[in-house]
mmCIF file of C-alpha atoms in Angstrom:
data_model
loop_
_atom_site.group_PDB
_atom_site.id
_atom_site.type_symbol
_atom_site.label_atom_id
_atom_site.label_comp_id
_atom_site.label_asym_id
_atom_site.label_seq_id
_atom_site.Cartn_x
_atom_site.Cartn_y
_atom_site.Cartn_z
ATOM 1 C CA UNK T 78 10.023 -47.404 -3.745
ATOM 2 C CA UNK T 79 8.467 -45.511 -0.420
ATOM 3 C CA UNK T 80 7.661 -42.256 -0.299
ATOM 4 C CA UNK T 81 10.062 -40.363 1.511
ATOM 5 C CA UNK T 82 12.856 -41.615 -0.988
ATOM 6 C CA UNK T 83 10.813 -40.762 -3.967
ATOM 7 C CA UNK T 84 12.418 -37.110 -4.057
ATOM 8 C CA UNK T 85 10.583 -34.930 -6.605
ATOM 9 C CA UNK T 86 9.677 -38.325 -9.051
ATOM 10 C CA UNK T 87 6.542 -37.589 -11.219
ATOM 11 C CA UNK T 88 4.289 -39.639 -10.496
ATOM 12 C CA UNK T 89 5.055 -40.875 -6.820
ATOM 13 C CA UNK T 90 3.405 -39.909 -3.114
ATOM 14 C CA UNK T 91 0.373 -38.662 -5.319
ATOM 15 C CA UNK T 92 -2.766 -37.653 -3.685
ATOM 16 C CA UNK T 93 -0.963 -38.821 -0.326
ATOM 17 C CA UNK T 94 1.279 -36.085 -0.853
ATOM 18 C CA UNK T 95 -0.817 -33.464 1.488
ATOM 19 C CA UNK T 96 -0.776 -35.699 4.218
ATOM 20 C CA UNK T 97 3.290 -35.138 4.778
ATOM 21 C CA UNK T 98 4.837 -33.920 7.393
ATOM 22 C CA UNK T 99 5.592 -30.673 5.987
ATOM 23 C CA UNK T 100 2.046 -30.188 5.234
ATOM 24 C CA UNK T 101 0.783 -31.170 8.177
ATOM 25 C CA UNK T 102 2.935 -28.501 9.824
ATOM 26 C CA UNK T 103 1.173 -25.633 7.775
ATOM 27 C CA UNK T 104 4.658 -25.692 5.013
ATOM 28 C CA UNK T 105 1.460 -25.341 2.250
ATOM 29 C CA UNK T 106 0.667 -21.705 3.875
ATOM 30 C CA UNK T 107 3.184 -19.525 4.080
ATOM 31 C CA UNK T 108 5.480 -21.826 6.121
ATOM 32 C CA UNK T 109 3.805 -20.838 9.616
ATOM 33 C CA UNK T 110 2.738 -22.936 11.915
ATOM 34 C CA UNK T 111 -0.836 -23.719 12.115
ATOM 35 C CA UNK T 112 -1.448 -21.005 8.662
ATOM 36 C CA UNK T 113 -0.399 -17.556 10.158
ATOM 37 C CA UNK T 114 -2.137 -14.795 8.215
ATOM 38 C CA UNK T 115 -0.843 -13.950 4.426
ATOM 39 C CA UNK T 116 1.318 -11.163 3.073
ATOM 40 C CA UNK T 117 -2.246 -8.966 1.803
ATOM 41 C CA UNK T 118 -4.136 -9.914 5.645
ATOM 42 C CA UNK T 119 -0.916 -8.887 7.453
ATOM 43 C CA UNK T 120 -1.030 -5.793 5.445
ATOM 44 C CA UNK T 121 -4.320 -5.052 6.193
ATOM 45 C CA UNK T 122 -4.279 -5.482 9.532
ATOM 46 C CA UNK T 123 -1.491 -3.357 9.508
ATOM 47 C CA UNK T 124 -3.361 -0.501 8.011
ATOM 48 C CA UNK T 125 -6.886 -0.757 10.323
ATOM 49 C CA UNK T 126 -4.292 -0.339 13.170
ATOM 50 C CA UNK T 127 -2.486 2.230 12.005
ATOM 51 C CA UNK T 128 -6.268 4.389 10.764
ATOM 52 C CA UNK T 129 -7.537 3.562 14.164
ATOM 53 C CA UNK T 130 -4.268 4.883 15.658
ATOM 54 C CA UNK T 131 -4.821 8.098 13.473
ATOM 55 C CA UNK T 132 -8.534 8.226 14.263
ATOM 56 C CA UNK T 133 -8.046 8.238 17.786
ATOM 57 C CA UNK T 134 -5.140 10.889 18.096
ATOM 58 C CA UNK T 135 -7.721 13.168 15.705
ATOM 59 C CA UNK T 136 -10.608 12.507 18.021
ATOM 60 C CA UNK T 137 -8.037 13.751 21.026
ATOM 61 C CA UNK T 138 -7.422 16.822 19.187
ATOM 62 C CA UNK T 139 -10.962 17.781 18.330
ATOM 63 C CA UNK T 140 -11.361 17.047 22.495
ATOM 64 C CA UNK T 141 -8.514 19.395 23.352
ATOM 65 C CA UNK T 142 -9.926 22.140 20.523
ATOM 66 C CA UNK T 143 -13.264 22.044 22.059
ATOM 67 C CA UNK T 144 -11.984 22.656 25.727
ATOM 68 C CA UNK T 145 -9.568 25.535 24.441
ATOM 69 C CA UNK T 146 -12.867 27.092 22.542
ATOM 70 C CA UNK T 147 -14.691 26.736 25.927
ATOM 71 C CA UNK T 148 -11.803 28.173 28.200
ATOM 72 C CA UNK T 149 -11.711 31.121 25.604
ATOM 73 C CA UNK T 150 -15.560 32.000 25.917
ATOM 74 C CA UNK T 151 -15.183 31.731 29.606
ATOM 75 C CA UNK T 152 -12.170 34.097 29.614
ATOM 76 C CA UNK T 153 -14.065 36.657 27.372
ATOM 77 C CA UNK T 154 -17.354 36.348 28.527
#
């Protein structure tokens, strides 16, 4: 019996099994092509973006405080 007609039979394709087709098109990781990133590294990714995105606007704020402080002490001064 060859491979590809062995179905799911115990015992048949073996060790070869990894070499398929399927496998060979990343099937064994997720089902993306080439291995794609898992469910926990998309999610983390995900997060870094979203603290850098959060970081940045804070830093912008701090930026805009500062000049209004410095306007003010002009204005008064």
């Amino acid at each position: 019996m060859t491979r590809g007609g062995a179905g799911h039979l115990p015992g048949v394709g073996g060790s070869r099994r990894h070499l398929g087709r399927e496998a060979l098109r990343g099937s064994g990781r997720g089902g993306r092509i080439g291995g794609g990133l898992d469910a926990r590294a998309q999610k983390r990714e995900l997060l870094r973006g979203l603290r850098e995105k959060r970081r940045a606007e804070e830093e912008r704020r701090a930026e805009e405080e500062r000049r209004a402080e410095g306007e003010r002490g002009r204005a008064s001064g």
